[in-house]
């Protein structure tokens, strides 16, 4: 399972972010590890230096083996909250997808 972390120009500390969020993804999606080829995470600050509520965005794109990519998005006031919400959505979506496949 390959993990790629991307940030826009308004997000600092890319190496530290990449290490932390990669580890969290590996832990959070460990049970799907053999069913996923790649995960891409995109972080953004939609208002740059201006403050706004829920202006941090996290998009997680999961690419399951032999299936279409699953993409989820979450907005929050911090990157950590946006990531946590997106990870929860990704887990739920993957669980549903793989349960439907088992049913057939």
CSV table of N, CA, C and O in Angstrom, one decimal:
chain,number,residue,atom,x,y,z
A,1,UNK,N,0.9,-1.2,0.0
A,1,UNK,CA,0.0,0.0,0.0
A,1,UNK,C,0.9,1.2,0.0
A,1,UNK,O,1.6,1.5,1.0
A,2,UNK,N,0.9,2.0,-1.1
A,2,UNK,CA,1.7,3.2,-1.2
A,2,UNK,C,0.8,4.4,-0.7
A,2,UNK,O,-0.3,4.5,-1.1
A,3,UNK,N,1.5,5.3,0.0
A,3,UNK,CA,0.8,6.4,0.5
A,3,UNK,C,1.5,7.7,0.0
A,3,UNK,O,2.7,7.8,0.1
A,4,UNK,N,0.7,8.6,-0.5
A,4,UNK,CA,1.3,9.9,-1.0
A,4,UNK,C,0.5,11.0,-0.3
A,4,UNK,O,-0.7,11.1,-0.4
A,5,UNK,N,1.3,12.0,0.3
A,5,UNK,CA,0.7,13.1,1.0
A,5,UNK,C,1.0,14.4,0.1
A,5,UNK,O,2.2,14.6,-0.2
A,6,UNK,N,0.0,15.1,-0.2
A,6,UNK,CA,0.1,16.4,-1.0
A,6,UNK,C,-0.4,17.5,-0.2
A,6,UNK,O,-1.5,17.4,0.5
A,7,UNK,N,0.2,18.7,-0.3
A,7,UNK,CA,-0.3,19.9,0.4
A,7,UNK,C,-0.2,21.1,-0.6
A,7,UNK,O,0.5,21.1,-1.5
A,8,UNK,N,-1.1,22.0,-0.4
A,8,UNK,CA,-1.1,23.2,-1.2
A,8,UNK,C,0.0,24.2,-0.6
A,8,UNK,O,0.6,23.9,0.4
A,9,UNK,N,0.1,25.3,-1.3
A,9,UNK,CA,1.2,26.2,-0.9
A,9,UNK,C,1.0,26.9,0.4
A,9,UNK,O,1.9,27.5,1.0
A,10,UNK,N,-0.2,26.8,1.0
A,10,UNK,CA,-0.6,27.4,2.2
A,10,UNK,C,-0.3,26.6,3.5
A,10,UNK,O,-0.5,27.0,4.6
A,11,UNK,N,0.1,25.3,3.2
A,11,UNK,CA,0.4,24.4,4.3
A,11,UNK,C,1.9,24.2,4.5
A,11,UNK,O,2.6,23.9,3.6
A,12,UNK,N,2.4,24.4,5.8
A,12,UNK,CA,3.8,24.2,6.0
A,12,UNK,C,4.1,22.9,6.7
A,12,UNK,O,3.2,22.3,7.2
A,13,UNK,N,5.4,22.5,6.8
A,13,UNK,CA,5.8,21.4,7.5
A,13,UNK,C,5.5,20.1,6.8
A,13,UNK,O,5.0,19.1,7.4
A,14,UNK,N,5.7,20.0,5.5
A,14,UNK,CA,5.3,18.9,4.7
A,14,UNK,C,5.9,17.5,5.2
A,14,UNK,O,5.1,16.5,5.3
A,15,UNK,N,7.2,17.5,5.5
A,15,UNK,CA,7.8,16.2,6.0
A,15,UNK,C,7.2,15.7,7.2
A,15,UNK,O,6.9,14.5,7.4
A,16,UNK,N,7.0,16.6,8.2
A,16,UNK,CA,6.4,16.2,9.5
A,16,UNK,C,5.0,15.7,9.3
A,16,UNK,O,4.6,14.7,9.9
A,17,UNK,N,4.2,16.5,8.5
A,17,UNK,CA,2.8,16.1,8.2
A,17,UNK,C,2.8,14.7,7.5
A,17,UNK,O,2.0,13.9,7.9
A,18,UNK,N,3.6,14.5,6.5
A,18,UNK,CA,3.6,13.3,5.8
A,18,UNK,C,3.9,12.1,6.7
A,18,UNK,O,3.2,11.1,6.6
A,19,UNK,N,4.9,12.2,7.6
A,19,UNK,CA,5.2,11.1,8.5
A,19,UNK,C,4.1,10.8,9.4
A,19,UNK,O,3.7,9.6,9.6
A,20,UNK,N,3.5,11.8,10.0
A,20,UNK,CA,2.4,11.6,11.0
A,20,UNK,C,1.2,11.0,10.3
A,20,UNK,O,0.6,10.0,10.8
A,21,UNK,N,0.7,11.7,9.2
A,21,UNK,CA,-0.5,11.2,8.6
A,21,UNK,C,-0.4,9.9,7.9
A,21,UNK,O,-1.3,9.1,7.9
A,22,UNK,N,0.8,9.6,7.4
A,22,UNK,CA,1.1,8.2,6.8
A,22,UNK,C,0.9,7.2,7.9
A,22,UNK,O,0.3,6.1,7.6
A,23,UNK,N,1.5,7.4,9.0
A,23,UNK,CA,1.4,6.4,10.1
A,23,UNK,C,-0.1,6.3,10.5
A,23,UNK,O,-0.5,5.1,10.8
A,24,UNK,N,-0.8,7.3,10.6
A,24,UNK,CA,-2.2,7.3,11.0
A,24,UNK,C,-3.1,6.5,10.0
A,24,UNK,O,-3.9,5.7,10.3
A,25,UNK,N,-2.7,6.7,8.7
A,25,UNK,CA,-3.4,6.0,7.7
A,25,UNK,C,-3.2,4.5,7.7
A,25,UNK,O,-4.1,3.7,7.6
A,26,UNK,N,-1.9,4.1,7.9
A,26,UNK,CA,-1.5,2.7,8.0
A,26,UNK,C,-2.2,2.0,9.2
A,26,UNK,O,-2.7,0.9,9.0
A,27,UNK,N,-2.3,2.7,10.3
A,27,UNK,CA,-3.0,2.2,11.5
A,27,UNK,C,-4.5,2.1,11.2
A,27,UNK,O,-5.2,1.1,11.5
A,28,UNK,N,-5.1,3.2,10.7
A,28,UNK,CA,-6.5,3.3,10.5
A,28,UNK,C,-7.1,2.3,9.4
A,28,UNK,O,-8.2,1.9,9.5
A,29,UNK,N,-6.3,2.1,8.4
A,29,UNK,CA,-6.7,1.2,7.3
A,29,UNK,C,-6.0,-0.1,7.2
A,29,UNK,O,-6.0,-0.8,6.2
A,30,UNK,N,-5.4,-0.5,8.4
A,30,UNK,CA,-4.6,-1.8,8.4
A,30,UNK,C,-5.4,-3.0,7.9
A,30,UNK,O,-4.9,-3.8,7.2
A,31,UNK,N,-6.7,-3.1,8.3
A,31,UNK,CA,-7.5,-4.3,8.0
A,31,UNK,C,-7.8,-4.3,6.5
A,31,UNK,O,-8.1,-5.4,6.0
A,32,UNK,N,-7.6,-3.2,5.7
A,32,UNK,CA,-7.8,-3.2,4.3
A,32,UNK,C,-6.5,-3.3,3.5
A,32,UNK,O,-6.5,-3.2,2.3
A,33,UNK,N,-5.4,-3.4,4.2
A,33,UNK,CA,-4.0,-3.3,3.6
A,33,UNK,C,-3.8,-4.1,2.3
A,33,UNK,O,-3.3,-3.6,1.3
A,34,UNK,N,-4.3,-5.4,2.3
A,34,UNK,CA,-4.1,-6.2,1.2
A,34,UNK,C,-5.1,-5.9,0.0
A,34,UNK,O,-4.9,-6.5,-1.0
A,35,UNK,N,-6.0,-5.1,0.3
A,35,UNK,CA,-7.1,-4.8,-0.7
A,35,UNK,C,-6.8,-3.4,-1.4
A,35,UNK,O,-7.6,-3.0,-2.2
A,36,UNK,N,-5.8,-2.7,-0.9
A,36,UNK,CA,-5.6,-1.3,-1.4
A,36,UNK,C,-4.2,-1.2,-2.0
A,36,UNK,O,-3.2,-1.7,-1.5
A,37,UNK,N,-4.1,-0.6,-3.2
A,37,UNK,CA,-2.8,-0.4,-3.9
A,37,UNK,C,-2.2,0.9,-3.5
A,37,UNK,O,-1.0,1.0,-3.4
A,38,UNK,N,-3.0,2.0,-3.4
A,38,UNK,CA,-2.5,3.3,-3.2
A,38,UNK,C,-3.5,4.2,-2.5
A,38,UNK,O,-4.7,4.1,-2.6
A,39,UNK,N,-2.9,5.1,-1.7
A,39,UNK,CA,-3.7,6.2,-1.0
A,39,UNK,C,-3.1,7.5,-1.3
A,39,UNK,O,-1.9,7.7,-1.1
A,40,UNK,N,-3.9,8.5,-1.7
A,40,UNK,CA,-3.4,9.8,-1.9
A,40,UNK,C,-4.2,10.7,-1.0
A,40,UNK,O,-5.4,10.7,-0.9
A,41,UNK,N,-3.5,11.6,-0.3
A,41,UNK,CA,-4.1,12.6,0.6
A,41,UNK,C,-3.7,14.0,0.2
A,41,UNK,O,-2.6,14.2,-0.1
A,42,UNK,N,-4.7,14.8,0.0
A,42,UNK,CA,-4.5,16.2,-0.4
A,42,UNK,C,-5.0,17.1,0.7
A,42,UNK,O,-6.2,17.1,1.1
A,43,UNK,N,-4.1,18.0,1.3
A,43,UNK,CA,-4.5,18.9,2.3
A,43,UNK,C,-4.5,20.3,1.6
A,43,UNK,O,-3.6,20.6,0.8
A,44,UNK,N,-5.4,21.1,2.1
A,44,UNK,CA,-5.5,22.5,1.6
A,44,UNK,C,-6.0,23.4,2.6
A,44,UNK,O,-6.8,23.1,3.5
A,45,UNK,N,-5.6,24.7,2.5
A,45,UNK,CA,-6.2,25.8,3.3
A,45,UNK,C,-6.8,26.7,2.3
A,45,UNK,O,-6.2,27.4,1.6
A,46,UNK,N,-8.1,26.7,2.3
A,46,UNK,CA,-8.9,27.3,1.2
A,46,UNK,C,-8.8,28.8,1.2
A,46,UNK,O,-9.1,29.5,0.3
A,47,UNK,N,-8.5,29.4,2.4
A,47,UNK,CA,-8.5,30.9,2.5
A,47,UNK,C,-7.1,31.4,2.7
A,47,UNK,O,-6.9,32.6,3.0
A,48,UNK,N,-6.1,30.6,2.7
A,48,UNK,CA,-4.7,31.1,2.9
A,48,UNK,C,-4.5,31.7,4.2
A,48,UNK,O,-4.8,31.0,5.3
A,49,UNK,N,-4.0,32.9,4.3
A,49,UNK,CA,-3.7,33.5,5.6
A,49,UNK,C,-4.9,34.1,6.3
A,49,UNK,O,-4.9,34.4,7.5
A,50,UNK,N,-6.0,34.2,5.5
A,50,UNK,CA,-7.2,34.8,6.2
A,50,UNK,C,-7.9,33.7,7.0
A,50,UNK,O,-7.9,32.5,6.7
A,51,UNK,N,-8.4,34.0,8.1
A,51,UNK,CA,-9.1,33.1,9.0
A,51,UNK,C,-10.5,32.9,8.6
A,51,UNK,O,-11.2,33.8,8.2
A,52,UNK,N,-10.9,31.6,8.6
A,52,UNK,CA,-12.3,31.3,8.3
A,52,UNK,C,-12.7,30.0,9.0
A,52,UNK,O,-11.8,29.2,9.2
A,53,UNK,N,-13.9,29.8,9.3
A,53,UNK,CA,-14.3,28.6,10.0
A,53,UNK,C,-14.3,27.5,8.9
A,53,UNK,O,-14.8,27.7,7.8
A,54,UNK,N,-13.8,26.3,9.3
A,54,UNK,CA,-13.8,25.1,8.4
A,54,UNK,C,-13.1,25.4,7.1
A,54,UNK,O,-13.6,24.9,6.0
A,55,UNK,N,-12.0,26.1,7.1
A,55,UNK,CA,-11.3,26.4,5.8
A,55,UNK,C,-10.2,25.4,5.5
A,55,UNK,O,-9.6,25.5,4.4
A,56,UNK,N,-9.9,24.5,6.4
A,56,UNK,CA,-9.0,23.4,6.1
A,56,UNK,C,-9.7,22.2,5.5
A,56,UNK,O,-10.7,21.8,5.9
A,57,UNK,N,-9.0,21.7,4.4
A,57,UNK,CA,-9.7,20.6,3.6
A,57,UNK,C,-8.8,19.4,3.6
A,57,UNK,O,-7.6,19.6,3.4
A,58,UNK,N,-9.3,18.2,3.7
A,58,UNK,CA,-8.6,17.0,3.5
A,58,UNK,C,-9.4,16.1,2.5
A,58,UNK,O,-10.6,15.9,2.8
A,59,UNK,N,-8.7,15.7,1.5
A,59,UNK,CA,-9.3,14.8,0.5
A,59,UNK,C,-8.5,13.6,0.5
A,59,UNK,O,-7.3,13.6,0.4
A,60,UNK,N,-9.1,12.4,0.7
A,60,UNK,CA,-8.4,11.1,0.7
A,60,UNK,C,-9.0,10.3,-0.5
A,60,UNK,O,-10.2,10.1,-0.6
A,61,UNK,N,-8.1,9.9,-1.3
A,61,UNK,CA,-8.4,9.0,-2.4
A,61,UNK,C,-7.8,7.7,-2.2
A,61,UNK,O,-6.6,7.6,-2.1
A,62,UNK,N,-8.6,6.6,-2.1
A,62,UNK,CA,-8.2,5.3,-1.9
A,62,UNK,C,-8.4,4.5,-3.1
A,62,UNK,O,-9.5,4.6,-3.7
A,63,UNK,N,-7.4,3.8,-3.6
A,63,UNK,CA,-7.5,3.0,-4.8
A,63,UNK,C,-7.4,1.5,-4.4
A,63,UNK,O,-6.4,0.9,-4.3
A,64,UNK,N,-8.6,0.9,-4.3
A,64,UNK,CA,-8.7,-0.5,-4.1
A,64,UNK,C,-8.3,-1.3,-5.3
A,64,UNK,O,-8.4,-0.9,-6.4
A,65,UNK,N,-7.8,-2.6,-5.0
A,65,UNK,CA,-7.4,-3.5,-6.1
A,65,UNK,C,-8.6,-3.8,-7.0
A,65,UNK,O,-9.6,-4.2,-6.5
A,66,UNK,N,-8.4,-3.5,-8.3
A,66,UNK,CA,-9.4,-3.9,-9.3
A,66,UNK,C,-10.8,-3.2,-9.2
A,66,UNK,O,-11.8,-3.7,-9.6
A,67,UNK,N,-10.8,-2.1,-8.5
A,67,UNK,CA,-12.0,-1.3,-8.3
A,67,UNK,C,-11.8,0.2,-8.6
A,67,UNK,O,-10.6,0.6,-8.7
A,68,UNK,N,-12.8,0.9,-8.8
A,68,UNK,CA,-12.7,2.4,-9.0
A,68,UNK,C,-12.2,3.0,-7.7
A,68,UNK,O,-12.5,2.6,-6.6
A,69,UNK,N,-11.5,4.1,-7.8
A,69,UNK,CA,-11.0,4.9,-6.6
A,69,UNK,C,-12.2,5.4,-5.8
A,69,UNK,O,-13.3,5.7,-6.3
A,70,UNK,N,-12.0,5.4,-4.5
A,70,UNK,CA,-13.0,5.9,-3.6
A,70,UNK,C,-12.4,7.3,-3.0
A,70,UNK,O,-11.3,7.3,-2.5
A,71,UNK,N,-13.2,8.3,-3.2
A,71,UNK,CA,-12.7,9.7,-2.7
A,71,UNK,C,-13.7,10.2,-1.7
A,71,UNK,O,-14.9,10.2,-1.9
A,72,UNK,N,-13.1,10.7,-0.6
A,72,UNK,CA,-13.9,11.4,0.4
A,72,UNK,C,-13.2,12.8,0.8
A,72,UNK,O,-12.0,12.9,0.6
A,73,UNK,N,-14.1,13.7,1.2
A,73,UNK,CA,-13.6,15.0,1.5
A,73,UNK,C,-14.2,15.5,2.9
A,73,UNK,O,-15.3,15.2,3.2
A,74,UNK,N,-13.4,16.2,3.6
A,74,UNK,CA,-13.8,16.7,4.9
A,74,UNK,C,-13.2,18.1,5.1
A,74,UNK,O,-12.1,18.4,4.8
A,75,UNK,N,-14.1,19.0,5.6
A,75,UNK,CA,-13.6,20.4,5.9
A,75,UNK,C,-13.7,20.5,7.5
A,75,UNK,O,-14.6,20.0,8.1
A,76,UNK,N,-12.7,21.2,8.0
A,76,UNK,CA,-12.7,21.5,9.5
A,76,UNK,C,-11.9,22.7,9.8
A,76,UNK,O,-11.3,23.3,8.8
A,77,UNK,N,-11.8,23.1,11.1
A,77,UNK,CA,-11.0,24.3,11.4
A,77,UNK,C,-9.5,23.9,11.6
A,77,UNK,O,-8.7,24.8,11.7
A,78,UNK,N,-9.1,22.7,11.7
A,78,UNK,CA,-7.7,22.3,11.7
A,78,UNK,C,-7.5,21.1,10.8
A,78,UNK,O,-8.4,20.4,10.4
A,79,UNK,N,-6.2,20.9,10.4
A,79,UNK,CA,-5.9,19.8,9.5
A,79,UNK,C,-6.2,18.5,10.1
A,79,UNK,O,-6.6,17.6,9.5
A,80,UNK,N,-5.9,18.4,11.4
A,80,UNK,CA,-6.0,17.1,12.1
A,80,UNK,C,-7.5,16.7,12.2
A,80,UNK,O,-7.8,15.5,11.9
A,81,UNK,N,-8.4,17.7,12.4
A,81,UNK,CA,-9.8,17.4,12.4
A,81,UNK,C,-10.3,17.0,11.0
A,81,UNK,O,-11.1,16.1,10.9
A,82,UNK,N,-9.9,17.7,10.0
A,82,UNK,CA,-10.3,17.4,8.7
A,82,UNK,C,-9.8,16.0,8.3
A,82,UNK,O,-10.5,15.2,7.7
A,83,UNK,N,-8.5,15.7,8.6
A,83,UNK,CA,-8.0,14.4,8.3
A,83,UNK,C,-8.8,13.3,9.1
A,83,UNK,O,-9.1,12.3,8.5
A,84,UNK,N,-9.0,13.5,10.3
A,84,UNK,CA,-9.8,12.5,11.1
A,84,UNK,C,-11.2,12.2,10.5
A,84,UNK,O,-11.6,11.1,10.4
A,85,UNK,N,-11.9,13.3,10.2
A,85,UNK,CA,-13.2,13.1,9.6
A,85,UNK,C,-13.1,12.4,8.2
A,85,UNK,O,-13.9,11.5,7.9
A,86,UNK,N,-12.1,12.8,7.4
A,86,UNK,CA,-12.0,12.1,6.1
A,86,UNK,C,-11.6,10.6,6.3
A,86,UNK,O,-12.1,9.8,5.5
A,87,UNK,N,-10.7,10.3,7.2
A,87,UNK,CA,-10.4,8.9,7.5
A,87,UNK,C,-11.6,8.1,7.9
A,87,UNK,O,-11.7,7.0,7.5
A,88,UNK,N,-12.4,8.7,8.8
A,88,UNK,CA,-13.6,8.0,9.2
A,88,UNK,C,-14.5,7.7,8.0
A,88,UNK,O,-15.0,6.6,7.9
A,89,UNK,N,-14.7,8.7,7.2
A,89,UNK,CA,-15.5,8.5,6.0
A,89,UNK,C,-14.9,7.4,5.1
A,89,UNK,O,-15.6,6.6,4.5
A,90,UNK,N,-13.6,7.4,4.9
A,90,UNK,CA,-12.9,6.4,4.1
A,90,UNK,C,-13.1,5.0,4.6
A,90,UNK,O,-13.4,4.1,3.8
A,91,UNK,N,-12.9,4.9,5.9
A,91,UNK,CA,-13.1,3.5,6.5
A,91,UNK,C,-14.6,3.0,6.3
A,91,UNK,O,-14.8,1.9,5.9
A,92,UNK,N,-15.5,3.9,6.5
A,92,UNK,CA,-16.9,3.6,6.3
A,92,UNK,C,-17.2,3.2,4.9
A,92,UNK,O,-17.9,2.2,4.6
A,93,UNK,N,-16.7,3.9,3.9
A,93,UNK,CA,-16.9,3.7,2.5
A,93,UNK,C,-16.2,2.4,2.1
A,93,UNK,O,-16.8,1.6,1.4
A,94,UNK,N,-15.0,2.1,2.6
A,94,UNK,CA,-14.3,0.9,2.2
A,94,UNK,C,-15.1,-0.3,2.9
A,94,UNK,O,-15.2,-1.4,2.2
A,95,UNK,N,-15.5,-0.2,4.1
A,95,UNK,CA,-16.3,-1.3,4.7
A,95,UNK,C,-17.5,-1.6,3.9
A,95,UNK,O,-17.8,-2.8,3.6
A,96,UNK,N,-18.3,-0.6,3.5
A,96,UNK,CA,-19.5,-0.8,2.7
A,96,UNK,C,-19.1,-1.5,1.4
A,96,UNK,O,-19.8,-2.4,1.0
A,97,UNK,N,-18.1,-1.0,0.7
A,97,UNK,CA,-17.7,-1.5,-0.6
A,97,UNK,C,-17.4,-3.0,-0.5
A,97,UNK,O,-17.8,-3.8,-1.3
A,98,UNK,N,-16.5,-3.3,0.4
A,98,UNK,CA,-16.0,-4.7,0.5
A,98,UNK,C,-17.1,-5.6,1.0
A,98,UNK,O,-17.2,-6.8,0.7
A,99,UNK,N,-18.1,-5.2,1.9
A,99,UNK,CA,-19.2,-6.0,2.3
A,99,UNK,C,-20.1,-6.3,1.2
A,99,UNK,O,-20.6,-7.4,1.1
A,100,UNK,N,-20.3,-5.3,0.3
A,100,UNK,CA,-21.2,-5.5,-0.9
A,100,UNK,C,-20.6,-6.6,-1.8
A,100,UNK,O,-21.3,-7.4,-2.4
A,101,UNK,N,-19.2,-6.5,-2.0
A,101,UNK,CA,-18.6,-7.5,-2.8
A,101,UNK,C,-18.7,-8.9,-2.2
A,101,UNK,O,-18.8,-9.9,-3.0
A,102,UNK,N,-18.6,-9.0,-0.9
A,102,UNK,CA,-18.7,-10.3,-0.3
A,102,UNK,C,-20.1,-10.9,-0.5
A,102,UNK,O,-20.3,-12.1,-0.6
A,103,UNK,N,-21.1,-10.0,-0.5
A,103,UNK,CA,-22.5,-10.4,-0.6
A,103,UNK,C,-22.8,-11.1,-2.0
A,103,UNK,O,-23.7,-11.9,-2.1
A,104,UNK,N,-22.0,-10.7,-3.0
A,104,UNK,CA,-22.3,-11.2,-4.3
A,104,UNK,C,-21.6,-12.5,-4.5
A,104,UNK,O,-20.6,-12.8,-4.3
